[in-house]
JSON list of C-alpha atoms in Angstrom, two decimals:
[
{"chain": "J", "resi": 78, "resn": "MET", "atom": "CA", "xyz": [-14.11, 10.04, 1.96]},
{"chain": "J", "resi": 79, "resn": "PRO", "atom": "CA", "xyz": [-12.75, 13.07, 0.85]},
{"chain": "J", "resi": 80, "resn": "ASP", "atom": "CA", "xyz": [-12.11, 14.27, -2.70]},
{"chain": "J", "resi": 81, "resn": "LEU", "atom": "CA", "xyz": [-8.91, 12.92, -5.24]},
{"chain": "J", "resi": 82, "resn": "LEU", "atom": "CA", "xyz": [-6.46, 14.40, -6.37]},
{"chain": "J", "resi": 83, "resn": "GLU", "atom": "CA", "xyz": [-5.78, 14.33, -9.77]},
{"chain": "J", "resi": 84, "resn": "PHE", "atom": "CA", "xyz": [-2.39, 13.21, -11.25]},
{"chain": "J", "resi": 85, "resn": "GLU", "atom": "CA", "xyz": [-1.04, 13.82, -14.21]},
{"chain": "J", "resi": 86, "resn": "GLU", "atom": "CA", "xyz": [2.14, 10.51, -14.10]},
{"chain": "J", "resi": 87, "resn": "PRO", "atom": "CA", "xyz": [0.97, 7.85, -12.23]},
{"chain": "J", "resi": 88, "resn": "ILE", "atom": "CA", "xyz": [3.71, 5.97, -11.32]},
{"chain": "J", "resi": 89, "resn": "GLY", "atom": "CA", "xyz": [2.60, 3.02, -9.49]},
{"chain": "J", "resi": 90, "resn": "LEU", "atom": "CA", "xyz": [0.47, 1.61, -6.38]},
{"chain": "J", "resi": 91, "resn": "LEU", "atom": "CA", "xyz": [1.63, 0.77, -3.48]},
{"chain": "J", "resi": 92, "resn": "LEU", "atom": "CA", "xyz": [-1.63, -1.94, -1.43]},
{"chain": "J", "resi": 93, "resn": "LYS", "atom": "CA", "xyz": [-1.60, -1.64, 2.55]},
{"chain": "J", "resi": 94, "resn": "GLU", "atom": "CA", "xyz": [-4.14, -4.15, 5.03]},
{"chain": "J", "resi": 95, "resn": "ILE", "atom": "CA", "xyz": [-6.12, -1.95, 7.04]},
{"chain": "J", "resi": 96, "resn": "GLU", "atom": "CA", "xyz": [-3.50, 0.43, 8.23]},
{"chain": "J", "resi": 97, "resn": "ALA", "atom": "CA", "xyz": [-2.88, 1.73, 4.64]},
{"chain": "J", "resi": 98, "resn": "LEU", "atom": "CA", "xyz": [-3.02, 0.49, 0.78]},
{"chain": "J", "resi": 99, "resn": "ALA", "atom": "CA", "xyz": [-0.75, 2.68, -0.66]},
{"chain": "J", "resi": 100, "resn": "ALA", "atom": "CA", "xyz": [-0.22, 4.06, -3.94]},
{"chain": "J", "resi": 101, "resn": "LEU", "atom": "CA", "xyz": [3.47, 4.87, -5.83]},
{"chain": "J", "resi": 102, "resn": "GLU", "atom": "CA", "xyz": [1.96, 7.95, -7.39]},
{"chain": "J", "resi": 103, "resn": "PRO", "atom": "CA", "xyz": [2.67, 11.87, -7.23]},
{"chain": "J", "resi": 104, "resn": "SER", "atom": "CA", "xyz": [0.79, 12.29, -3.75]},
{"chain": "J", "resi": 105, "resn": "GLU", "atom": "CA", "xyz": [0.05, 15.80, -1.97]},
{"chain": "J", "resi": 106, "resn": "ASP", "atom": "CA", "xyz": [-1.64, 16.65, 2.17]},
{"chain": "J", "resi": 107, "resn": "ARG", "atom": "CA", "xyz": [-4.49, 14.26, 1.41]},
{"chain": "J", "resi": 108, "resn": "ASP", "atom": "CA", "xyz": [-2.16, 11.09, 2.04]},
{"chain": "J", "resi": 109, "resn": "ARG", "atom": "CA", "xyz": [-1.13, 12.94, 5.42]},
{"chain": "J", "resi": 110, "resn": "GLU", "atom": "CA", "xyz": [-4.36, 12.00, 6.60]},
{"chain": "J", "resi": 111, "resn": "ILE", "atom": "CA", "xyz": [-4.67, 8.42, 5.82]},
{"chain": "J", "resi": 112, "resn": "ALA", "atom": "CA", "xyz": [-1.28, 8.29, 7.82]},
{"chain": "J", "resi": 113, "resn": "ARG", "atom": "CA", "xyz": [-2.77, 10.03, 10.82]},
{"chain": "J", "resi": 114, "resn": "LEU", "atom": "CA", "xyz": [-5.32, 6.60, 11.19]},
{"chain": "J", "resi": 115, "resn": "GLU", "atom": "CA", "xyz": [-1.94, 4.93, 11.79]},
{"chain": "J", "resi": 116, "resn": "SER", "atom": "CA", "xyz": [-0.93, 6.29, 14.35]},
{"chain": "J", "resi": 117, "resn": "ARG", "atom": "CA", "xyz": [-1.48, 3.48, 17.04]},
{"chain": "J", "resi": 118, "resn": "VAL", "atom": "CA", "xyz": [0.96, 1.08, 14.68]},
{"chain": "J", "resi": 119, "resn": "GLY", "atom": "CA", "xyz": [4.11, 3.60, 15.22]},
{"chain": "J", "resi": 120, "resn": "ALA", "atom": "CA", "xyz": [6.55, 0.20, 15.11]},
{"chain": "J", "resi": 121, "resn": "MET", "atom": "CA", "xyz": [4.87, -0.61, 11.30]},
{"chain": "J", "resi": 122, "resn": "ARG", "atom": "CA", "xyz": [4.77, 3.16, 9.86]},
{"chain": "J", "resi": 123, "resn": "ALA", "atom": "CA", "xyz": [8.23, 3.95, 10.66]},
{"chain": "J", "resi": 124, "resn": "ASP", "atom": "CA", "xyz": [9.40, 1.35, 8.96]},
{"chain": "J", "resi": 125, "resn": "LEU", "atom": "CA", "xyz": [6.93, 1.68, 5.89]},
{"chain": "J", "resi": 126, "resn": "TYR", "atom": "CA", "xyz": [8.09, 5.88, 5.72]},
{"chain": "J", "resi": 127, "resn": "ARG", "atom": "CA", "xyz": [12.25, 4.75, 6.39]},
{"chain": "J", "resi": 128, "resn": "THR", "atom": "CA", "xyz": [11.81, 2.29, 3.21]},
{"chain": "J", "resi": 129, "resn": "LEU", "atom": "CA", "xyz": [9.88, 4.25, 1.50]},
{"chain": "J", "resi": 130, "resn": "HIS", "atom": "CA", "xyz": [12.31, 7.00, 1.91]},
{"chain": "J", "resi": 131, "resn": "ARG", "atom": "CA", "xyz": [14.90, 5.10, 1.46]},
{"chain": "J", "resi": 132, "resn": "PHE", "atom": "CA", "xyz": [14.00, 4.15, -2.19]},
{"chain": "J", "resi": 133, "resn": "GLY", "atom": "CA", "xyz": [12.34, 7.80, -3.00]},
{"chain": "J", "resi": 134, "resn": "PHE", "atom": "CA", "xyz": [9.60, 7.72, -2.31]},
{"chain": "J", "resi": 135, "resn": "ALA", "atom": "CA", "xyz": [9.34, 10.13, 1.03]},
{"chain": "J", "resi": 136, "resn": "SER", "atom": "CA", "xyz": [11.40, 12.85, 1.48]},
{"chain": "J", "resi": 137, "resn": "ARG", "atom": "CA", "xyz": [12.22, 11.85, 5.64]},
{"chain": "J", "resi": 138, "resn": "PRO", "atom": "CA", "xyz": [12.53, 8.39, 7.03]},
{"chain": "J", "resi": 139, "resn": "GLN", "atom": "CA", "xyz": [10.27, 8.94, 10.04]},
{"chain": "J", "resi": 140, "resn": "SER", "atom": "CA", "xyz": [6.99, 11.08, 10.58]},
{"chain": "J", "resi": 141, "resn": "THR", "atom": "CA", "xyz": [6.50, 12.33, 13.52]},
{"chain": "J", "resi": 142, "resn": "SER", "atom": "CA", "xyz": [3.44, 14.32, 13.39]},
{"chain": "J", "resi": 143, "resn": "ARG", "atom": "CA", "xyz": [0.88, 15.38, 10.13]},
{"chain": "J", "resi": 144, "resn": "ASP", "atom": "CA", "xyz": [2.73, 19.03, 10.08]},
{"chain": "J", "resi": 145, "resn": "ASP", "atom": "CA", "xyz": [6.24, 17.22, 9.93]},
{"chain": "J", "resi": 146, "resn": "GLY", "atom": "CA", "xyz": [6.69, 18.48, 7.14]},
{"chain": "J", "resi": 147, "resn": "LEU", "atom": "CA", "xyz": [7.69, 15.30, 5.74]},
{"chain": "J", "resi": 148, "resn": "LYS", "atom": "CA", "xyz": [6.19, 14.76, 1.77]},
{"chain": "J", "resi": 149, "resn": "LEU", "atom": "CA", "xyz": [5.75, 10.98, -0.08]},
{"chain": "J", "resi": 150, "resn": "LEU", "atom": "CA", "xyz": [7.85, 11.49, -3.41]},
{"chain": "J", "resi": 151, "resn": "ASP", "atom": "CA", "xyz": [5.64, 9.29, -6.33]},
{"chain": "J", "resi": 152, "resn": "CYS", "atom": "CA", "xyz": [3.41, 7.92, -3.68]},
{"chain": "J", "resi": 153, "resn": "ARG", "atom": "CA", "xyz": [-0.20, 8.04, -2.32]},
{"chain": "J", "resi": 154, "resn": "ILE", "atom": "CA", "xyz": [-1.67, 6.07, 0.53]},
{"chain": "J", "resi": 155, "resn": "THR", "atom": "CA", "xyz": [-4.94, 4.74, 1.31]},
{"chain": "J", "resi": 156, "resn": "ASN", "atom": "CA", "xyz": [-6.83, 2.29, 2.93]},
{"chain": "J", "resi": 157, "resn": "SER", "atom": "CA", "xyz": [-8.53, -1.63, 1.56]},
{"chain": "J", "resi": 158, "resn": "VAL", "atom": "CA", "xyz": [-10.76, -1.69, 4.03]},
{"chain": "J", "resi": 159, "resn": "LYS", "atom": "CA", "xyz": [-11.32, 2.30, 5.21]},
{"chain": "J", "resi": 160, "resn": "CYS", "atom": "CA", "xyz": [-12.85, 1.52, 8.91]},
{"chain": "J", "resi": 161, "resn": "VAL", "atom": "CA", "xyz": [-10.78, -0.81, 12.10]},
{"chain": "J", "resi": 162, "resn": "PRO", "atom": "CA", "xyz": [-12.62, -2.92, 12.71]},
{"chain": "J", "resi": 163, "resn": "PRO", "atom": "CA", "xyz": [-11.73, -4.29, 16.59]},
{"chain": "J", "resi": 164, "resn": "GLN", "atom": "CA", "xyz": [-8.99, -6.80, 16.98]},
{"chain": "J", "resi": 165, "resn": "ASN", "atom": "CA", "xyz": [-8.14, -5.06, 13.23]},
{"chain": "J", "resi": 166, "resn": "LYS", "atom": "CA", "xyz": [-8.77, -8.05, 11.81]},
{"chain": "J", "resi": 167, "resn": "PRO", "atom": "CA", "xyz": [-11.59, -7.58, 9.44]},
{"chain": "J", "resi": 168, "resn": "MET", "atom": "CA", "xyz": [-14.33, -9.99, 8.45]},
{"chain": "J", "resi": 169, "resn": "PRO", "atom": "CA", "xyz": [-14.91, -11.16, 4.46]},
{"chain": "J", "resi": 170, "resn": "ALA", "atom": "CA", "xyz": [-17.90, -8.60, 5.46]},
{"chain": "J", "resi": 171, "resn": "GLU", "atom": "CA", "xyz": [-16.19, -5.90, 5.71]},
{"chain": "J", "resi": 172, "resn": "ILE", "atom": "CA", "xyz": [-13.96, -6.33, 3.59]},
{"chain": "J", "resi": 173, "resn": "ARG", "atom": "CA", "xyz": [-15.95, -7.28, 0.46]},
{"chain": "J", "resi": 174, "resn": "ALA", "atom": "CA", "xyz": [-17.98, -3.77, 2.00]},
{"chain": "J", "resi": 175, "resn": "CYS", "atom": "CA", "xyz": [-14.57, -1.68, 1.68]},
{"chain": "J", "resi": 176, "resn": "ASN", "atom": "CA", "xyz": [-14.10, -2.78, -1.94]},
{"chain": "J", "resi": 177, "resn": "ARG", "atom": "CA", "xyz": [-16.94, 0.00, -3.41]},
{"chain": "J", "resi": 178, "resn": "TYR", "atom": "CA", "xyz": [-14.61, 2.88, -2.65]},
{"chain": "J", "resi": 179, "resn": "LEU", "atom": "CA", "xyz": [-10.75, 0.90, -3.46]},
{"chain": "J", "resi": 180, "resn": "THR", "atom": "CA", "xyz": [-13.00, 0.13, -6.28]},
{"chain": "J", "resi": 181, "resn": "ALA", "atom": "CA", "xyz": [-13.84, 4.18, -6.84]},
{"chain": "J", "resi": 182, "resn": "GLU", "atom": "CA", "xyz": [-10.52, 5.12, -6.53]},
{"chain": "J", "resi": 183, "resn": "LEU", "atom": "CA", "xyz": [-8.84, 2.91, -8.63]},
{"chain": "J", "resi": 184, "resn": "SER", "atom": "CA", "xyz": [-10.99, 4.01, -11.28]},
{"chain": "J", "resi": 185, "resn": "ARG", "atom": "CA", "xyz": [-11.27, 8.12, -11.28]},
{"chain": "J", "resi": 186, "resn": "ARG", "atom": "CA", "xyz": [-7.61, 7.89, -12.15]},
{"chain": "J", "resi": 187, "resn": "PRO", "atom": "CA", "xyz": [-5.46, 6.36, -14.74]},
{"chain": "J", "resi": 188, "resn": "MET", "atom": "CA", "xyz": [-3.61, 2.87, -13.17]},
{"chain": "J", "resi": 189, "resn": "PRO", "atom": "CA", "xyz": [-0.56, 3.06, -12.69]},
{"chain": "J", "resi": 190, "resn": "PRO", "atom": "CA", "xyz": [2.05, 0.57, -13.90]},
{"chain": "J", "resi": 191, "resn": "VAL", "atom": "CA", "xyz": [3.17, -1.29, -10.22]},
{"chain": "J", "resi": 192, "resn": "LEU", "atom": "CA", "xyz": [0.75, -2.11, -7.84]},
{"chain": "J", "resi": 193, "resn": "LEU", "atom": "CA", "xyz": [2.65, -3.83, -4.91]},
{"chain": "J", "resi": 194, "resn": "ALA", "atom": "CA", "xyz": [0.43, -5.11, -2.05]},
{"chain": "J", "resi": 195, "resn": "LEU", "atom": "CA", "xyz": [1.62, -5.35, 1.59]},
{"chain": "J", "resi": 196, "resn": "GLY", "atom": "CA", "xyz": [-0.70, -8.64, 2.67]},
{"chain": "J", "resi": 197, "resn": "SER", "atom": "CA", "xyz": [-3.10, -11.03, 1.57]},
{"chain": "J", "resi": 198, "resn": "ILE", "atom": "CA", "xyz": [-6.29, -8.66, 2.23]},
{"chain": "J", "resi": 199, "resn": "ALA", "atom": "CA", "xyz": [-4.51, -5.52, 0.33]},
{"chain": "J", "resi": 200, "resn": "HIS", "atom": "CA", "xyz": [-3.72, -8.03, -2.08]},
{"chain": "J", "resi": 201, "resn": "ASN", "atom": "CA", "xyz": [-7.19, -9.58, -3.14]},
{"chain": "J", "resi": 202, "resn": "ALA", "atom": "CA", "xyz": [-9.05, -6.00, -2.37]},
{"chain": "J", "resi": 203, "resn": "ALA", "atom": "CA", "xyz": [-6.41, -5.17, -5.44]},
{"chain": "J", "resi": 204, "resn": "LEU", "atom": "CA", "xyz": [-8.14, -7.64, -7.80]},
{"chain": "J", "resi": 205, "resn": "ARG", "atom": "CA", "xyz": [-11.80, -7.90, -6.90]},
{"chain": "J", "resi": 206, "resn": "ALA", "atom": "CA", "xyz": [-11.37, -3.83, -7.72]},
{"chain": "J", "resi": 207, "resn": "LEU", "atom": "CA", "xyz": [-9.79, -4.55, -10.11]},
{"chain": "J", "resi": 208, "resn": "ALA", "atom": "CA", "xyz": [-12.14, -6.71, -10.97]},
{"chain": "J", "resi": 209, "resn": "LEU", "atom": "CA", "xyz": [-9.54, -9.89, -11.51]},
{"chain": "J", "resi": 210, "resn": "LYS", "atom": "CA", "xyz": [-10.49, -13.35, -9.61]},
{"chain": "J", "resi": 211, "resn": "PRO", "atom": "CA", "xyz": [-7.46, -14.01, -6.40]},
{"chain": "J", "resi": 212, "resn": "SER", "atom": "CA", "xyz": [-7.61, -17.61, -7.26]},
{"chain": "J", "resi": 213, "resn": "GLU", "atom": "CA", "xyz": [-5.90, -17.07, -10.30]},
{"chain": "J", "resi": 214, "resn": "TYR", "atom": "CA", "xyz": [-3.30, -14.02, -8.56]},
{"chain": "J", "resi": 215, "resn": "ARG", "atom": "CA", "xyz": [-2.12, -16.39, -5.18]},
{"chain": "J", "resi": 216, "resn": "PHE", "atom": "CA", "xyz": [-0.20, -14.19, -3.09]},
{"chain": "J", "resi": 217, "resn": "ALA", "atom": "CA", "xyz": [3.19, -14.98, -2.16]},
{"chain": "J", "resi": 218, "resn": "HIS", "atom": "CA", "xyz": [5.83, -12.29, -0.76]},
{"chain": "J", "resi": 219, "resn": "ALA", "atom": "CA", "xyz": [7.75, -10.90, -3.23]},
{"chain": "J", "resi": 220, "resn": "ALA", "atom": "CA", "xyz": [5.15, -12.28, -6.13]},
{"chain": "J", "resi": 221, "resn": "GLU", "atom": "CA", "xyz": [4.76, -10.91, -9.32]},
{"chain": "J", "resi": 222, "resn": "HIS", "atom": "CA", "xyz": [2.09, -11.31, -11.21]},
{"chain": "J", "resi": 223, "resn": "GLU", "atom": "CA", "xyz": [1.22, -9.20, -14.65]},
{"chain": "J", "resi": 224, "resn": "LEU", "atom": "CA", "xyz": [-2.85, -8.34, -14.72]},
{"chain": "J", "resi": 225, "resn": "PRO", "atom": "CA", "xyz": [-4.28, -7.74, -17.76]},
{"chain": "J", "resi": 226, "resn": "THR", "atom": "CA", "xyz": [-4.86, -4.50, -17.37]},
{"chain": "J", "resi": 227, "resn": "GLY", "atom": "CA", "xyz": [-1.34, -3.78, -17.80]},
{"chain": "J", "resi": 228, "resn": "GLN", "atom": "CA", "xyz": [-0.13, -3.80, -14.18]},
{"chain": "J", "resi": 229, "resn": "ILE", "atom": "CA", "xyz": [2.24, -5.81, -12.66]},
{"chain": "J", "resi": 230, "resn": "LEU", "atom": "CA", "xyz": [1.30, -6.76, -8.96]},
{"chain": "J", "resi": 231, "resn": "VAL", "atom": "CA", "xyz": [4.22, -7.38, -6.62]},
{"chain": "J", "resi": 232, "resn": "ASN", "atom": "CA", "xyz": [3.17, -8.56, -2.80]},
{"chain": "J", "resi": 233, "resn": "SER", "atom": "CA", "xyz": [4.85, -8.52, 1.11]},
{"chain": "J", "resi": 234, "resn": "TYR", "atom": "CA", "xyz": [3.67, -9.76, 4.03]},
{"chain": "J", "resi": 235, "resn": "HIS", "atom": "CA", "xyz": [2.37, -7.09, 6.01]},
{"chain": "J", "resi": 236, "resn": "CYS", "atom": "CA", "xyz": [4.35, -4.97, 8.24]},
{"chain": "J", "resi": 237, "resn": "SER", "atom": "CA", "xyz": [2.86, -5.88, 10.84]},
{"chain": "J", "resi": 238, "resn": "ARG", "atom": "CA", "xyz": [4.45, -6.17, 14.94]},
{"chain": "J", "resi": 239, "resn": "TYR", "atom": "CA", "xyz": [3.71, -9.56, 14.14]},
{"chain": "J", "resi": 240, "resn": "ASN", "atom": "CA", "xyz": [5.07, -11.03, 11.01]},
{"chain": "J", "resi": 241, "resn": "THR", "atom": "CA", "xyz": [8.57, -8.30, 12.14]},
{"chain": "J", "resi": 242, "resn": "GLN", "atom": "CA", "xyz": [8.15, -9.69, 15.99]},
{"chain": "J", "resi": 243, "resn": "THR", "atom": "CA", "xyz": [8.66, -13.77, 14.57]},
{"chain": "J", "resi": 244, "resn": "ARG", "atom": "CA", "xyz": [10.71, -12.44, 11.56]},
{"chain": "J", "resi": 245, "resn": "ARG", "atom": "CA", "xyz": [7.90, -14.03, 8.58]},
{"chain": "J", "resi": 246, "resn": "LEU", "atom": "CA", "xyz": [8.64, -10.75, 7.72]},
{"chain": "J", "resi": 247, "resn": "THR", "atom": "CA", "xyz": [12.78, -9.04, 7.59]},
{"chain": "J", "resi": 248, "resn": "GLU", "atom": "CA", "xyz": [14.38, -5.98, 7.67]},
{"chain": "J", "resi": 249, "resn": "GLN", "atom": "CA", "xyz": [16.10, -7.77, 4.05]},
{"chain": "J", "resi": 250, "resn": "MET", "atom": "CA", "xyz": [13.22, -9.21, 2.50]},
{"chain": "J", "resi": 251, "resn": "PHE", "atom": "CA", "xyz": [11.17, -5.40, 2.83]},
{"chain": "J", "resi": 252, "resn": "VAL", "atom": "CA", "xyz": [13.61, -3.82, 0.90]},
{"chain": "J", "resi": 253, "resn": "ASP", "atom": "CA", "xyz": [13.90, -6.23, -1.05]},
{"chain": "J", "resi": 254, "resn": "VAL", "atom": "CA", "xyz": [10.47, -6.01, -2.05]},
{"chain": "J", "resi": 255, "resn": "PHE", "atom": "CA", "xyz": [10.49, -2.10, -2.26]},
{"chain": "J", "resi": 256, "resn": "ALA", "atom": "CA", "xyz": [14.02, -2.76, -4.18]},
{"chain": "J", "resi": 257, "resn": "ARG", "atom": "CA", "xyz": [11.95, -4.55, -7.29]},
{"chain": "J", "resi": 258, "resn": "ALA", "atom": "CA", "xyz": [8.93, -2.66, -7.75]},
{"chain": "J", "resi": 259, "resn": "ARG", "atom": "CA", "xyz": [11.64, 0.77, -8.09]},
{"chain": "J", "resi": 260, "resn": "LYS", "atom": "CA", "xyz": [13.09, -1.93, -10.37]},
{"chain": "J", "resi": 261, "resn": "LEU", "atom": "CA", "xyz": [10.51, -2.36, -12.04]},
{"chain": "J", "resi": 262, "resn": "LEU", "atom": "CA", "xyz": [8.97, 1.40, -11.96]},
{"chain": "J", "resi": 263, "resn": "ASP", "atom": "CA", "xyz": [12.37, 3.08, -13.60]},
{"chain": "J", "resi": 264, "resn": "GLY", "atom": "CA", "xyz": [11.91, 0.20, -16.04]},
{"chain": "J", "resi": 265, "resn": "ARG", "atom": "CA", "xyz": [9.24, 2.04, -17.17]}
]
């Protein structure tokens, strides 16, 4: 796991499942390495970067390679599960084993005030990393939870191919969650 960059003013945190757990805070090229890991999920990645750009978190609406000039603005991407398990479906033991990395990562800097979880795995992993009980903060699309840490956790369904093709997650639903997160960030 590469060393993390330190940032002066955290803004928020976007949490994804296996493909990423992204933090909406000032970032640098470290995020490009994580984005490289997402290359096998092109459509999801395209949707994410397009949405990040729309809300001012990315310099461009798409990323075509690690050196294409895209910069994440007020945004960082990291994983809630650090390895890619068989069939991209982590077992509970794998999620628990990886949570120590997320816990360490979140404890190395001041926490951003808004957390945006993309998927229930990211939602639960973030809560565990913050030493909170997931049973007290039910995952639901567009749900918001005020955490005792002072942060707000906002949820979205993961932008997986399955969720988008079955219309469990529509483009408008995805955009609405990012719009809400941006509003919460701008209001702080």
